Coordinates of N, CA and C in Angstrom, one line a residue:
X1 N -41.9 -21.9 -73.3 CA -40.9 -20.9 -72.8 C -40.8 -21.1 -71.3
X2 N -41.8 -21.6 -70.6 CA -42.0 -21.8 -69.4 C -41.0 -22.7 -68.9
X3 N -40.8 -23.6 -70.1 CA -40.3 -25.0 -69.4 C -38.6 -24.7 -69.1
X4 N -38.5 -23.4 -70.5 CA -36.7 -23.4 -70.8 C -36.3 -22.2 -69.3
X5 N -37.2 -21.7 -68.7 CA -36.7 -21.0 -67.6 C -36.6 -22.5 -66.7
X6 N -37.2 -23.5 -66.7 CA -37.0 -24.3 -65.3 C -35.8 -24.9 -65.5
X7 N -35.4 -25.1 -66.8 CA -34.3 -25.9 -67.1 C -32.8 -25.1 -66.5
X8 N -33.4 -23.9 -67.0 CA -31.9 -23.2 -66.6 C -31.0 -23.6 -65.6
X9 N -29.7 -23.8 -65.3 CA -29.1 -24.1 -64.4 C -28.2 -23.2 -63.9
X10 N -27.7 -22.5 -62.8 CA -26.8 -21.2 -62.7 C -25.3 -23.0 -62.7
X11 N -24.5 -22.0 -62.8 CA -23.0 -22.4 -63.4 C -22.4 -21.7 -62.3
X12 N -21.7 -22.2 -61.0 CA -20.9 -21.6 -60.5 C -19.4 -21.6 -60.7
X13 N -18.9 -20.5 -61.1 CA -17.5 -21.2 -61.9 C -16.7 -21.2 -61.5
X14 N -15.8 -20.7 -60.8 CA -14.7 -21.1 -59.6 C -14.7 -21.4 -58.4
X15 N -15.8 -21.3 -58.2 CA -16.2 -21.4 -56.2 C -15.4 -22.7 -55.2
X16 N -15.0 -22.8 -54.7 CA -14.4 -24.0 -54.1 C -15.4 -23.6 -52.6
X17 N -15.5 -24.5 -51.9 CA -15.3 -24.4 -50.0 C -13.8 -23.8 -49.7
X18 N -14.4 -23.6 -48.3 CA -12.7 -23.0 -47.8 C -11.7 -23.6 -47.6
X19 N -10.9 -23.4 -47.8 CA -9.1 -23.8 -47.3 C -9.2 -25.0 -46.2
X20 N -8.5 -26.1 -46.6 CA -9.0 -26.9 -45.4 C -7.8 -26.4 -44.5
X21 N -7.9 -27.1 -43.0 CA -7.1 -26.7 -42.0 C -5.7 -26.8 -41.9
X22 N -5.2 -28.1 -43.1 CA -3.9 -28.0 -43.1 C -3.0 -27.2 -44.0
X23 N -3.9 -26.9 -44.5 CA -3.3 -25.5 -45.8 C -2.7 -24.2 -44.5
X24 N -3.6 -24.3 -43.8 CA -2.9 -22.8 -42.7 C -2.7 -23.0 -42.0
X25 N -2.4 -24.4 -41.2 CA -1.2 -24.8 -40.5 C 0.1 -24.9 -41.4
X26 N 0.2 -25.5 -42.2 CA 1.2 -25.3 -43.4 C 1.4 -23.9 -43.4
X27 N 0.6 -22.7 -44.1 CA 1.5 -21.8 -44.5 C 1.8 -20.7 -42.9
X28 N 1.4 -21.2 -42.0 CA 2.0 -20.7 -40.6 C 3.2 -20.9 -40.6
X29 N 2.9 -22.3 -40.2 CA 4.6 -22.6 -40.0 C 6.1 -22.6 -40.9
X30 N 5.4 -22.5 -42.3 CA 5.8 -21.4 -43.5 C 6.7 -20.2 -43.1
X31 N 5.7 -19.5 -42.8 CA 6.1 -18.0 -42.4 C 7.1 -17.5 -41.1
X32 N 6.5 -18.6 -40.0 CA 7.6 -18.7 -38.9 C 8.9 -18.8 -39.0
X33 N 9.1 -20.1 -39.9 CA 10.2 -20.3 -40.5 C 11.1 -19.6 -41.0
X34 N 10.6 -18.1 -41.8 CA 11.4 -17.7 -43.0 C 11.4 -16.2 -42.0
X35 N 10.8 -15.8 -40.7 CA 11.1 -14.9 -40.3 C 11.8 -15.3 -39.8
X36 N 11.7 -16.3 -38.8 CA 13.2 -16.6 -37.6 C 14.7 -16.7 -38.7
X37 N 14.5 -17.5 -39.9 CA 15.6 -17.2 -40.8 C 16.0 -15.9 -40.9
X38 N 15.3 -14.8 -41.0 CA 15.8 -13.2 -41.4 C 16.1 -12.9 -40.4
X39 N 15.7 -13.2 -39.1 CA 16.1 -12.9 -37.9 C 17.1 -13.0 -37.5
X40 N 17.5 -14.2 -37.6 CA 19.0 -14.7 -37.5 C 20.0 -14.5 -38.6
X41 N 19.7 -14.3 -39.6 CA 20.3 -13.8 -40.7 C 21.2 -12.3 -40.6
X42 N 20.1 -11.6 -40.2 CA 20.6 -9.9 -39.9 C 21.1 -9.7 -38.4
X43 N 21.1 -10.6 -37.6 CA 21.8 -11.0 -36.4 C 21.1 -9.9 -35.7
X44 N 20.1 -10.0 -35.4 CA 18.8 -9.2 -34.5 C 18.4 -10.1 -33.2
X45 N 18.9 -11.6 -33.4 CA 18.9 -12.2 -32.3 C 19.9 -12.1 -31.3
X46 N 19.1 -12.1 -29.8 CA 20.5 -12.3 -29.0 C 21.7 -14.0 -29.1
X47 N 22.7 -13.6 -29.1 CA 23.4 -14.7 -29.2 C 23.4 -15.5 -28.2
X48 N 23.7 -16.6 -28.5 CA 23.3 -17.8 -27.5 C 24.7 -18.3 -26.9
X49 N 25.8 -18.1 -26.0 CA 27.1 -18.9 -24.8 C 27.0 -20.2 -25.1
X50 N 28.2 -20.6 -25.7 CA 29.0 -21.8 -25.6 C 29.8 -21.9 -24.3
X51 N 30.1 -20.4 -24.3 CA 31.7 -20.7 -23.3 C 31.0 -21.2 -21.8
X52 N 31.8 -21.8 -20.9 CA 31.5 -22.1 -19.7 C 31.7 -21.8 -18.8
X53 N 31.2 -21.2 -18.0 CA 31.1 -19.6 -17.0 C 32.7 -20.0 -16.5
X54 N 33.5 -18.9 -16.2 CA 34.7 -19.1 -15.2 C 34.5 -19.3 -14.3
X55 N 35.4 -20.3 -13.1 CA 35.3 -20.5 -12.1 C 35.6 -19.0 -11.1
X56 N 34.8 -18.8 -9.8 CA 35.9 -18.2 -9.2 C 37.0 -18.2 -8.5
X57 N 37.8 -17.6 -8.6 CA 39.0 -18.3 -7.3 C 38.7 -18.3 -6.2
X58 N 39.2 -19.2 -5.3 CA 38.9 -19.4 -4.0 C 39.2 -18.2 -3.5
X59 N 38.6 -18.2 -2.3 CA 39.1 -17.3 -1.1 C 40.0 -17.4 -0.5
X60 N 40.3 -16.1 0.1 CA 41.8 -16.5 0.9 C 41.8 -17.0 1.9
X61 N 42.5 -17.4 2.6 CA 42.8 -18.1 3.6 C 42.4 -17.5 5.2
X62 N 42.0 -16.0 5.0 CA 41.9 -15.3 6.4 C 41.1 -15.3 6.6
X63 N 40.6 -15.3 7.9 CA 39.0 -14.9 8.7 C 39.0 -13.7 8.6
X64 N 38.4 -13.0 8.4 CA 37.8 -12.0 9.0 C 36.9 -12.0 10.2
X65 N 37.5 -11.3 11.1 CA 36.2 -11.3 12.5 C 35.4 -10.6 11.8
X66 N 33.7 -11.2 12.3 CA 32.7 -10.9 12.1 C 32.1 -9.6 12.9
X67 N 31.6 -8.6 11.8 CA 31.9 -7.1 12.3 C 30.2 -7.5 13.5
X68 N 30.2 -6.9 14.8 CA 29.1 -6.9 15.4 C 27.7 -6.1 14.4
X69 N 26.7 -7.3 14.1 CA 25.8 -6.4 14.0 C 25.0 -5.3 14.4
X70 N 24.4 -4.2 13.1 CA 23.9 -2.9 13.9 C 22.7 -3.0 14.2
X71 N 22.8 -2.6 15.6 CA 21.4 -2.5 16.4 C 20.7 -1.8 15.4
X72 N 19.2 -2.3 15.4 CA 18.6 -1.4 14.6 C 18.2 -0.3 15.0
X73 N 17.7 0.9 14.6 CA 17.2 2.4 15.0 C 16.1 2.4 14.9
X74 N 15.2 2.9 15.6 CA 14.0 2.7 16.3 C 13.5 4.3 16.1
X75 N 13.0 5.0 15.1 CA 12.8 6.2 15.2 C 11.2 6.5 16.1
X76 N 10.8 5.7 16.8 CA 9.5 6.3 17.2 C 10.0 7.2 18.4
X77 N 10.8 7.3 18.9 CA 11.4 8.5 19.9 C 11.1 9.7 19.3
X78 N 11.8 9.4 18.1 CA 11.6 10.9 17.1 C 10.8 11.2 16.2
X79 N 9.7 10.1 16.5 CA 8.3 10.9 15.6 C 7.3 11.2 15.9
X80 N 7.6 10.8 17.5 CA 6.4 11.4 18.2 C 7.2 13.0 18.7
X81 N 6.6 14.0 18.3 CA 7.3 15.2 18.5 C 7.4 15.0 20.5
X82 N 8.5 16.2 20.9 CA 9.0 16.1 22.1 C 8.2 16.4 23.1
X83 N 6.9 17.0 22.5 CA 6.1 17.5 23.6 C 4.9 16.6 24.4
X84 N 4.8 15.2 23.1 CA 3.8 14.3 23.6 C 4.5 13.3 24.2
X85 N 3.7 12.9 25.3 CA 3.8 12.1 26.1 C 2.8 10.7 26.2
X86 N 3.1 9.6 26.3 CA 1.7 8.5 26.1 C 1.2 8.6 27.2
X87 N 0.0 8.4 27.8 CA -0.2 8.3 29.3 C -0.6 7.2 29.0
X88 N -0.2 6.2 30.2 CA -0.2 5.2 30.6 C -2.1 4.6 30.4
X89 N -2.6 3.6 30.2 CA -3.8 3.2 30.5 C -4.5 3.2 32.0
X90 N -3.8 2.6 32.6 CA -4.0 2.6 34.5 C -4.4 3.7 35.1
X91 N -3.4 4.4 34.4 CA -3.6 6.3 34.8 C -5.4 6.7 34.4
X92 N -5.3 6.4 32.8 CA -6.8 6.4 32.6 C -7.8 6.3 33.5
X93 N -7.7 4.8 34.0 CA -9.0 4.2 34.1 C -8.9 4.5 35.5
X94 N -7.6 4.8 36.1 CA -8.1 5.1 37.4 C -8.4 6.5 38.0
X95 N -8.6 7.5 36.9 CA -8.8 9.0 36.9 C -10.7 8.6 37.2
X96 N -11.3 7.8 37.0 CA -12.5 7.6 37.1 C -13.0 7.2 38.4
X97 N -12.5 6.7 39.0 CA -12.2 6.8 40.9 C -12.0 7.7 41.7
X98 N -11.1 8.8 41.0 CA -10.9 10.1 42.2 C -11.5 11.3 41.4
X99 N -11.4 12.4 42.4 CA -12.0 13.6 42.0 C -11.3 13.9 40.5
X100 N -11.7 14.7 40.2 CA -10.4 15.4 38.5 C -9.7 16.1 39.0
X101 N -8.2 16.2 38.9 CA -7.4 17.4 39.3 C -7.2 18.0 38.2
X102 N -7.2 19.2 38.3 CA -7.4 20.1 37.1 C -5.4 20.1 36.2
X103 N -5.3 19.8 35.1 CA -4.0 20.2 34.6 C -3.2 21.5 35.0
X104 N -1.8 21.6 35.1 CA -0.9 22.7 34.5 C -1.4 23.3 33.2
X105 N -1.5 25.1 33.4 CA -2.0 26.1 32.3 C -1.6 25.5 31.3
X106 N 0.0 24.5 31.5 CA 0.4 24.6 29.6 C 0.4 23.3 29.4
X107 N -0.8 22.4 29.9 CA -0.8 20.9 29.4 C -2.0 20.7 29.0
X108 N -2.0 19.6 28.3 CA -3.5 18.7 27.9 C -3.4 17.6 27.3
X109 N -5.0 17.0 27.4 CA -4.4 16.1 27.4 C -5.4 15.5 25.9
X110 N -4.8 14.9 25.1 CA -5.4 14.4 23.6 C -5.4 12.9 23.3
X111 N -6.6 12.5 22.2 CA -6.7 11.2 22.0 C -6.1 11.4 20.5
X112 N -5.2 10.0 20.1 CA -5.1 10.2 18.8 C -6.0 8.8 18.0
X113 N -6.8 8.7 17.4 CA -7.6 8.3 17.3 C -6.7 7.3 16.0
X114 N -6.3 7.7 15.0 CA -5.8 7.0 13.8 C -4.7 8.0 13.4
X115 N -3.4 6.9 12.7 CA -2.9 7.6 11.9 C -2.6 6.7 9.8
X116 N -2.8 8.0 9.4 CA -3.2 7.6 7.7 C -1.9 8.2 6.7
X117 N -1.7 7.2 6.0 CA -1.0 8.1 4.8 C -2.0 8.6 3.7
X118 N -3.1 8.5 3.7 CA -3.6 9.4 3.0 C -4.3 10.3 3.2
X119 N -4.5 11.6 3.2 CA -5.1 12.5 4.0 C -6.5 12.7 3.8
X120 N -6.8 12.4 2.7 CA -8.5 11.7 2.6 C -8.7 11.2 3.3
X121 N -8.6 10.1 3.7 CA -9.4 9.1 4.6 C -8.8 9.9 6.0
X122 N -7.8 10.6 6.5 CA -8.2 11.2 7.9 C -9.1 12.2 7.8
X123 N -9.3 13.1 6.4 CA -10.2 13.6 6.5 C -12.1 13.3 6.8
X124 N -12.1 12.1 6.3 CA -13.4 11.0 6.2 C -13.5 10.6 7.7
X125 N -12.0 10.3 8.5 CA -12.8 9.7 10.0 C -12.9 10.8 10.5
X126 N -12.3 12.5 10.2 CA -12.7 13.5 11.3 C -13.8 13.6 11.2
X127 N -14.7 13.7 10.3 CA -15.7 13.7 10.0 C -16.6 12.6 10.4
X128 N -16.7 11.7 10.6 CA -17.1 10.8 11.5 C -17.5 10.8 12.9
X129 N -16.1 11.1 12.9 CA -16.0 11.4 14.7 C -16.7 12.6 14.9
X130 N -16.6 13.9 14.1 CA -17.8 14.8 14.5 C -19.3 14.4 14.7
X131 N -19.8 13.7 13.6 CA -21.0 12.7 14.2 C -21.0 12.2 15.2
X132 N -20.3 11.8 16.0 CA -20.3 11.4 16.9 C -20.3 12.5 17.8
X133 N -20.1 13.7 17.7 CA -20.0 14.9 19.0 C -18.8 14.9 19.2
X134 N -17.9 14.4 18.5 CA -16.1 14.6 19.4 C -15.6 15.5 18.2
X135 N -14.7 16.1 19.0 CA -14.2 17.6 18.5 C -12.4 16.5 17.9
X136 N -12.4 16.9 16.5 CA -11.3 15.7 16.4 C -10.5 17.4 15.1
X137 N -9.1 16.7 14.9 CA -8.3 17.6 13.8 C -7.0 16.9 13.2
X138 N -6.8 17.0 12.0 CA -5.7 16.5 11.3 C -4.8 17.0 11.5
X139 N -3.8 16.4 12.0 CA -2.2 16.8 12.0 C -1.4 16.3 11.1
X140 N -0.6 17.2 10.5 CA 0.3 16.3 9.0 C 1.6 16.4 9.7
X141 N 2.8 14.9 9.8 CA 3.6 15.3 10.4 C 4.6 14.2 9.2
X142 N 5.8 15.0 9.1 CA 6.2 14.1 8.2 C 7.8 13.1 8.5
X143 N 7.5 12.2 8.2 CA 8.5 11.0 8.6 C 9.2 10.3 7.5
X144 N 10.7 10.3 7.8 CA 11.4 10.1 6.8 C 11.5 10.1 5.7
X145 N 10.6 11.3 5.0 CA 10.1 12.1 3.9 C 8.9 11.8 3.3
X146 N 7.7 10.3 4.4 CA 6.5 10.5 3.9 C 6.1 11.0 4.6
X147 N 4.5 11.6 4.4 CA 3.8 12.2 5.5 C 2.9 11.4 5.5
X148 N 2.5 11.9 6.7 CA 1.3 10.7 7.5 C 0.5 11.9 8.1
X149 N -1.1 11.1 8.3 CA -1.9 12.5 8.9 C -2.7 11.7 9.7
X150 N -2.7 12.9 10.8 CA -3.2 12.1 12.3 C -3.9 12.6 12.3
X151 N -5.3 11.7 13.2 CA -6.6 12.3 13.2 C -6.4 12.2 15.0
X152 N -6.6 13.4 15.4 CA -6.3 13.7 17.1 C -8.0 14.5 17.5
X153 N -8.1 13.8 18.6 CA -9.7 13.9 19.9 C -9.2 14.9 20.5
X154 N -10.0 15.9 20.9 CA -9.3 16.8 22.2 C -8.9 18.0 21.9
X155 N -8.4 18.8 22.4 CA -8.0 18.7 23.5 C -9.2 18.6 25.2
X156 N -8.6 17.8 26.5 CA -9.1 16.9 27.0 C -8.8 18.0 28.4
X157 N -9.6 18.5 29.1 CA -9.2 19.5 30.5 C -8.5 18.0 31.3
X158 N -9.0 16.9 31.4 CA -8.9 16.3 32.9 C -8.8 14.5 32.4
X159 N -8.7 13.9 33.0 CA -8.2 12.8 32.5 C -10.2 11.6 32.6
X160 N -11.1 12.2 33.1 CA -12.0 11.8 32.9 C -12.8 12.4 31.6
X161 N -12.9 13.3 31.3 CA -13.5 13.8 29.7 C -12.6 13.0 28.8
X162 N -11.2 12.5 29.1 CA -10.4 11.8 28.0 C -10.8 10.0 28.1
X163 N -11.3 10.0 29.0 CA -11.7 8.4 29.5 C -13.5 8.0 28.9
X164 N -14.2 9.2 28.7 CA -15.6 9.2 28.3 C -15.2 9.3 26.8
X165 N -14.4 9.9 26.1 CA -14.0 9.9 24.3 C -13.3 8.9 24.6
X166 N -12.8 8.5 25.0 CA -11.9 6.9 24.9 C -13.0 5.7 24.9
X167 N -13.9 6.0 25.4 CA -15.1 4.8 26.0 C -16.0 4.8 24.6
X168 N -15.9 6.2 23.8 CA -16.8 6.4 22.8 C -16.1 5.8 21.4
X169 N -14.9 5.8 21.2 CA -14.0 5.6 20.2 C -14.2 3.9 20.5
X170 N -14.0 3.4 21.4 CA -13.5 2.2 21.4 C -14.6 1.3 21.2
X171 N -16.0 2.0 21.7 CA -17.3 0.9 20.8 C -18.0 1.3 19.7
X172 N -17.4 2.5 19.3 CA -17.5 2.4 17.5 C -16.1 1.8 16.5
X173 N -15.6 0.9 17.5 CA -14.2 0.0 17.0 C -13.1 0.6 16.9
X174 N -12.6 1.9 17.2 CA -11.6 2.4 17.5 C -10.4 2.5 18.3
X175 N -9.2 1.6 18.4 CA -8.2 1.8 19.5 C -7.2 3.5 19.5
X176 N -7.9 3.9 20.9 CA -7.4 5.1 20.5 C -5.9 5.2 21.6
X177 N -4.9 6.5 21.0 CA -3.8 6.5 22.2 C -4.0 7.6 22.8
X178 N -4.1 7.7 24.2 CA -4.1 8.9 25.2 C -2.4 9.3 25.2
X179 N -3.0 10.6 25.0 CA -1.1 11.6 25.0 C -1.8 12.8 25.7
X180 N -0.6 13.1 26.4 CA -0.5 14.4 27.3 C 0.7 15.1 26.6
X181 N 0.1 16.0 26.1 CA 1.3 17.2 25.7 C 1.4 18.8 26.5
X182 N 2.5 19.7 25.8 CA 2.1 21.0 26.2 C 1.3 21.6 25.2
X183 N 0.9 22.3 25.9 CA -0.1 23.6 25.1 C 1.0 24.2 24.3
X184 N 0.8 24.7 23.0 CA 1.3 25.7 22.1 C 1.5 27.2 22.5

């Protein structure tokens, strides 16, 4: 009985290996075929120009004088509001040679340190700059319907306290602009 179990043989009855590779290359390109057919069939495709573009007609014969081009417009007049003024560098650095003269009641003088269109990150350098010990604030000012927000130093009594935060901005890598405005 022993022997008729070794003998047994299993019988696999339909099993093949798999599909060789040109069987489904074949029924790909099969299928390609008979969809671009329906496709074109039910006219789902864009149609394809025989005709051959029209020519245009020439131009006419006149010159036209060439209109002067327009100067371009330069809005930074008007976006720095009316009351700030840039002060000069020279002025700066030579406020550090003479005594301080004290400002007019309704002036001062401010660093603007950066300006950002996103108000996060001016909020990130005020904060910065208060590490540093400088008294800094965001201004939102809005220009041809984006806004932009400025991070401003100061206000500055005398043009040497604006020359010692300018000395401090500039070697923590900052180019800052000295403006003289009116007080509010």
């Amino acid at each position: 009985m022993a022997k008729a179990r070794a003998q047994a043989t299993r019988h696999h009855g339909g099993e093949r290996g798999p599909l060789p590779w040109w069987v489904w290359l074949l029924s790909g390109i099969l299928i390609g075929l008979g969809l671009s057919a329906i496709v074109m069939m039910k006219g789902w495709a864009p149609k394809l120009r025989n005709e051959a573009p029209t020519p245009t007609p020439p131009a006419a014969n006149e010159i036209k004088p060439a209109a002067e081009p327009e100067k371009p417009k330069y809005g930074f007049y008007e976006v720095l509001p009316e009351m700030d003024q840039v002060v000069p560098e020279a002025l700066v650095k030579q406020a550090n040679q003479q005594p301080a003269q004290p400002l007019d009641a309704n002036q001062r003088y401010m660093l603007q340190a950066a300006s950002f269109r996103n108000g996060a990150d001016a909020e990130s350098l005020k904060a910065k700059l208060a590490l540093l010990g400088l008294r800094a604030s965001v201004q939102t000012v809005a220009i041809n319907g984006q806004d932009y927000f400025r991070v401003r130093v100061g206000p500055f009594a005398d043009l040497r306290e604006l020359d010692t935060a300018k000395t401090t901005l500039e070697s923590n890598g900052l180019q800052a602009i000295a403006l003289k405005e009116n007080a509010p």
